[in-house]
Short mmCIF file of C-alpha atoms and ligand atoms in Angstrom, two decimals:
data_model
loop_
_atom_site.label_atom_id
_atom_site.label_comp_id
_atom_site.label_asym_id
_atom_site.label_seq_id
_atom_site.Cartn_x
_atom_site.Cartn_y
_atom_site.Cartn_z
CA UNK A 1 31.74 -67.42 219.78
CA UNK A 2 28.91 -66.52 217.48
CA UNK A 3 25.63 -68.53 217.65
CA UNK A 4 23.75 -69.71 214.55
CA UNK A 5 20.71 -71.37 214.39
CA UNK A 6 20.10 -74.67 212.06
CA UNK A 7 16.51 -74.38 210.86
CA UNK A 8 14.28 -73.21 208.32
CA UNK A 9 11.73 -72.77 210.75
CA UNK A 10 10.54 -69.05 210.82
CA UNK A 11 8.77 -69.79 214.32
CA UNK A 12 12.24 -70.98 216.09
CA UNK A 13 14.21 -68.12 214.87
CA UNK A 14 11.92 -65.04 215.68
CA UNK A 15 11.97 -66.83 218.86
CA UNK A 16 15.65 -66.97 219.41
CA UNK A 17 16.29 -63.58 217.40
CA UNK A 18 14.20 -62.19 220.13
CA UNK A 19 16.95 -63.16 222.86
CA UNK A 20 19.69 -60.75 221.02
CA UNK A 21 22.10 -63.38 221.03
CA UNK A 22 21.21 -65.08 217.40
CA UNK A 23 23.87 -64.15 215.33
CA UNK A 24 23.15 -65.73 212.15
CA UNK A 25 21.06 -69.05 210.75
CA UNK A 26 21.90 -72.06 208.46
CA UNK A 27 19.76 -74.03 206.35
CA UNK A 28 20.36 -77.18 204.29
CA UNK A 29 17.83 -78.95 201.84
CA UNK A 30 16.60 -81.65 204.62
CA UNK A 31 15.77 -77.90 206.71
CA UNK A 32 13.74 -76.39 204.01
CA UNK A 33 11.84 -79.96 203.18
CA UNK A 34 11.19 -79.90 206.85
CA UNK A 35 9.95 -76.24 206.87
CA UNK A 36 7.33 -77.51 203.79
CA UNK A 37 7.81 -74.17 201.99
CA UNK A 38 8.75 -72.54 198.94
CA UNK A 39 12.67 -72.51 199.41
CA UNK A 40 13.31 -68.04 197.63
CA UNK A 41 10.81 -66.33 199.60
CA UNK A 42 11.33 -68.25 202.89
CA UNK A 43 15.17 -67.42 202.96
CA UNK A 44 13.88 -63.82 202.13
CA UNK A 45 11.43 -64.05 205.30
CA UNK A 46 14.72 -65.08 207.18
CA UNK A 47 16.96 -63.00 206.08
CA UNK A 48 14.56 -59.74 207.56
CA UNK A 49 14.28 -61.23 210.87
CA UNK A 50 18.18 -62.13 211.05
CA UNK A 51 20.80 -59.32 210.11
CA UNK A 52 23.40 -62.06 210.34
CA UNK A 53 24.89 -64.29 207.86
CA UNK A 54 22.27 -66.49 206.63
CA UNK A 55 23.14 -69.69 204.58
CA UNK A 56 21.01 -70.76 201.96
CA UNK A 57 22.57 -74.22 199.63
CA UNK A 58 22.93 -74.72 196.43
CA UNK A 59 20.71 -77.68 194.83
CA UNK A 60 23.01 -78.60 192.02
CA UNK A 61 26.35 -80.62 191.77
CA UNK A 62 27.70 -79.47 188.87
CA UNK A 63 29.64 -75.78 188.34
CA UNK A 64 27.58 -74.35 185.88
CA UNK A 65 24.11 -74.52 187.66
CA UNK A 66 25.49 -74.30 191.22
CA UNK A 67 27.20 -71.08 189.99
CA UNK A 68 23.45 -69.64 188.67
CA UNK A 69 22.37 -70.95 191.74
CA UNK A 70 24.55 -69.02 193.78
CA UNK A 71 23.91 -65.84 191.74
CA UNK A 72 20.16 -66.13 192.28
CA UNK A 73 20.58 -66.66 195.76
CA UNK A 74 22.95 -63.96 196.50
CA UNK A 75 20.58 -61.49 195.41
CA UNK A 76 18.01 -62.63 197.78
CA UNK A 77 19.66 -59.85 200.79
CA UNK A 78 23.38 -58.88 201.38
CA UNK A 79 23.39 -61.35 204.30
CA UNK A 80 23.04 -64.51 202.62
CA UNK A 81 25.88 -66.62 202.58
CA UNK A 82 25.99 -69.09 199.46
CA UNK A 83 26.53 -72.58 200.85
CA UNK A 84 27.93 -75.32 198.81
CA UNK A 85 29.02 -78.78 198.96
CA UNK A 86 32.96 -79.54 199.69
CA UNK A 87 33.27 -81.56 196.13
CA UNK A 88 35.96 -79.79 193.38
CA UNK A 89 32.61 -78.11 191.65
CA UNK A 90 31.66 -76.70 195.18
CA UNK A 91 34.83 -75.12 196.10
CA UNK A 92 35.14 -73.67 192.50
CA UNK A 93 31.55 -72.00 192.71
CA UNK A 94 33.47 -71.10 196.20
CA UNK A 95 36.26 -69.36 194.81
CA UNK A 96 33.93 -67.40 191.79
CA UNK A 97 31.69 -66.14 194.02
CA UNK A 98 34.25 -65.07 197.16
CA UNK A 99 35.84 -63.13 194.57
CA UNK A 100 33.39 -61.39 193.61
CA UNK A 101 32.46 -60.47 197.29
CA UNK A 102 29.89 -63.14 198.35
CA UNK A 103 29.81 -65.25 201.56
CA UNK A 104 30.10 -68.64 201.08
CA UNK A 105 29.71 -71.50 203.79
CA UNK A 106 30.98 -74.79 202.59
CA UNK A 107 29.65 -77.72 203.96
CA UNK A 108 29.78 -81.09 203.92
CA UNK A 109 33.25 -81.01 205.38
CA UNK A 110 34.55 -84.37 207.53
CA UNK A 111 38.85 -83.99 207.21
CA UNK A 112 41.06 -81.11 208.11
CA UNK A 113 42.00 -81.83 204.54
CA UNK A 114 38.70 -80.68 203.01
CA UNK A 115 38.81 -77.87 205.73
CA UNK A 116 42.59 -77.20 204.09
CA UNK A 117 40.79 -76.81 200.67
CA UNK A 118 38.06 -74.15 201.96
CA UNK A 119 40.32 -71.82 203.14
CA UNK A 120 42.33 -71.88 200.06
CA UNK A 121 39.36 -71.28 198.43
CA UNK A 122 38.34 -68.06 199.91
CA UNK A 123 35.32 -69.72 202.01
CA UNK A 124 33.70 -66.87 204.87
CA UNK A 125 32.62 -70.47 206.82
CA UNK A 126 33.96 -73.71 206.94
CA UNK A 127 31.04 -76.44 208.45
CA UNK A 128 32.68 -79.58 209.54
CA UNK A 129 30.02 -81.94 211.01
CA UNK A 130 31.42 -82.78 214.35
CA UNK A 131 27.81 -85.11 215.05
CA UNK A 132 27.54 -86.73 212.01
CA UNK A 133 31.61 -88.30 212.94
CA UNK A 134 30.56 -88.97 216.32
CA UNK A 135 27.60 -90.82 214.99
CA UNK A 136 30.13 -93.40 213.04
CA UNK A 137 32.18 -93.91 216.13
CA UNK A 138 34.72 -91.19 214.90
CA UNK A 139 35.67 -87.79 217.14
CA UNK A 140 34.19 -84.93 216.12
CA UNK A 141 35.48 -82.54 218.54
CA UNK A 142 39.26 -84.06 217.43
CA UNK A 143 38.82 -82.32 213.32
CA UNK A 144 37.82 -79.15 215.25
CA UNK A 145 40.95 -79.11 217.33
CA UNK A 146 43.00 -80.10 214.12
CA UNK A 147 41.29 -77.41 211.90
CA UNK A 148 41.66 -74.54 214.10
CA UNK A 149 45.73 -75.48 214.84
CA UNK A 150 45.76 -75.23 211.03
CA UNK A 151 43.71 -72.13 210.48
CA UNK A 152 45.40 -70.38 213.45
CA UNK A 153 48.97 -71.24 211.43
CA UNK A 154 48.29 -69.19 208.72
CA UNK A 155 47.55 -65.57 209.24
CA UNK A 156 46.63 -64.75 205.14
CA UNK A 157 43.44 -67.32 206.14
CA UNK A 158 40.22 -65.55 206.58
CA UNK A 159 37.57 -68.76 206.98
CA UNK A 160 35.31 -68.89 210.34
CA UNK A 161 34.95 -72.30 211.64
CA UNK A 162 31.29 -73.00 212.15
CA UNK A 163 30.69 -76.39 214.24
CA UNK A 164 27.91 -77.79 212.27
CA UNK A 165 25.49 -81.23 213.28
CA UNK A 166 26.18 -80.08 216.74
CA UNK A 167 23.87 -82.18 219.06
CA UNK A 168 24.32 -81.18 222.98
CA UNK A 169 25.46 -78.29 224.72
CA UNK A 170 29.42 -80.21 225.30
CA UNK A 171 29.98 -80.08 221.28
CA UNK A 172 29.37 -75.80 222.27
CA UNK A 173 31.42 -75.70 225.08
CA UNK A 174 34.48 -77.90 223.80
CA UNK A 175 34.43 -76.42 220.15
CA UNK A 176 34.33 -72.28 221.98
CA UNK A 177 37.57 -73.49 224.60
CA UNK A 178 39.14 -74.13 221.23
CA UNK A 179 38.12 -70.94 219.98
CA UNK A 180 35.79 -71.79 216.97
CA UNK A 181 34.51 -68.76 215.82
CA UNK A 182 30.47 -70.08 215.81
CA UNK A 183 28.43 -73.13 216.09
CA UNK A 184 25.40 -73.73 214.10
CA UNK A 185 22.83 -75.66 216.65
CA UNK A 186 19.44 -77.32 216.20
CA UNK A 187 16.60 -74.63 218.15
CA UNK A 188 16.38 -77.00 221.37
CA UNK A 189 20.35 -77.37 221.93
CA UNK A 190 20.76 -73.69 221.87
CA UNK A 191 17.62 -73.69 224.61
CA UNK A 192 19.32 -76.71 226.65
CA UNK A 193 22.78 -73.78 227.18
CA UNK A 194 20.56 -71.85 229.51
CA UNK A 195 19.72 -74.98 231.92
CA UNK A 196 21.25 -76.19 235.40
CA UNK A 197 18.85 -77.74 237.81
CA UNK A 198 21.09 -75.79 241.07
CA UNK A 199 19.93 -71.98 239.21
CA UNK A 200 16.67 -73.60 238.74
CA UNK A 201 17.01 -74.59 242.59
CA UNK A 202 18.62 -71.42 243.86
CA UNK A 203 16.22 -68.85 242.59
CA UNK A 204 13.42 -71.11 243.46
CA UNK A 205 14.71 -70.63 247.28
CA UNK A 206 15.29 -66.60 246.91
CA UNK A 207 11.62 -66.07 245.71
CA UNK A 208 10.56 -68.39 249.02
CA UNK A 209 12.96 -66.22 251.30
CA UNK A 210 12.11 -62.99 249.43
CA UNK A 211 8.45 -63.48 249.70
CA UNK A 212 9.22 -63.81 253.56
CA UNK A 213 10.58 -60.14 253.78
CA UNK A 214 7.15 -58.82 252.54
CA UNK A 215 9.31 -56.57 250.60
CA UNK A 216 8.55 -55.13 246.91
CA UNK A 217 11.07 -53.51 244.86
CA UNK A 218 9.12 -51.59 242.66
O1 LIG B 301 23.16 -77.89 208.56
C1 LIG B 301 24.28 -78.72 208.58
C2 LIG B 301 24.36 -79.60 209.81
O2 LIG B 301 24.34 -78.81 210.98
C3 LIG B 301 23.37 -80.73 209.84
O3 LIG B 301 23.33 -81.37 211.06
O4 LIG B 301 22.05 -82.78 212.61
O5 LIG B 301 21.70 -83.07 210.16
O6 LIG B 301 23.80 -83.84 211.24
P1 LIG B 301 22.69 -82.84 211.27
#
């Protein structure tokens, strides 16, 4: 499963790129508002500390402007995917700019039936928001399973599923036994994958009983 980070916060992801196991990084309008900078040259700033995908939307609803959109940001680096709302417009910009060779991540998706639509429309990623449907009482985790029987049906279908709004380390773990092929999470819930108090227990017990050899290593 490939990891991306959700932010627009250069800070997080030189931190996580450090790791070596950052793999790409989304943003979405509420990111970049968050981030409090000018939206072209921060994706560029990204997009030279990630060699991964990185997803930059699309302002615009309608075809027209969300296509010029998606031209402009294209051409910021060969790694940005052009991410679009899952709305008849979006997944027509989708289809344009796949053809011509671009990545694009469409978002916004809550059905298997929107998910259905991607696909068909030549989307690289596919970002169902399994949080945002836990959030209304709904089961996130269930469209995963239900996308991924459908994508796995069809050979001739090329879209990833990235688990977007992800919000603990569980959404990770459930959506990768179903084979998702990456999850987008906030900075702190990729952090929070590395944590069980019995490691944290265990290696504070082997320095203790290592210190007692009054052995070094190097
Ligand atoms: O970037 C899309 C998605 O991951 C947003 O998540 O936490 O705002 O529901 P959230």
């Amino acid at each position: 499963m490939k990891f991306f980070v959700d932010t627009a916060d250069i800070a997080e992801i030189r931190d996580l790129a450090a790791t070596g196991l950052l793999d790409g990084v989304t943003t979405n309008p509420s990111l970049v508002m968050k981030a409090g900078k000018p939206f072209i040259p921060l994706i560029e700033e990204i997009c030279s500390i990630v060699s991964g995908p990185v997803s930059a939307e699309v302002a615009a609803t309608d075809f027209d402007t969300m296509m010029k959109e998606g031209l402009k940001l294209a051409k910021i680096a060969p790694n940005v995917a052009v991410k679009v709302p899952l709305t008849p417009a979006g997944l027509k910009v989708c289809k344009t700019l796949s053809d011509q060779g671009t990545m694009v991540n469409v978002t916004l998706c809550f059905s298997a039936a929107q998910a259905l639509l991607a696909a068909k429309a030549g989307a690289s990623f596919i970002s169902p928001f399994v949080g945002r449907l836990d959030d209304i009482g709904t089961d996130g985790l269930a469209l995963i399973a239900e996308i991924m029987q459908i994508y796995e049906s069809y050979a001739d279908f090329e879209t990833e599923v990235l688990v977007a709004s992800v919000r603990h380390p569980m959404h990770i773990v459930e959506a990768a036994k179903m084979g998702a092929h990456v999850a987008t999470c906030p900075p702190n819930v990729i952090r929070q994958l590395y944590n069980h108090p019995l490691t944290d227990k265990g290696l504070a017990a082997f320095i203790e009983d290592w210190k007692k050899t009054g052995q070094t290593i190097l």
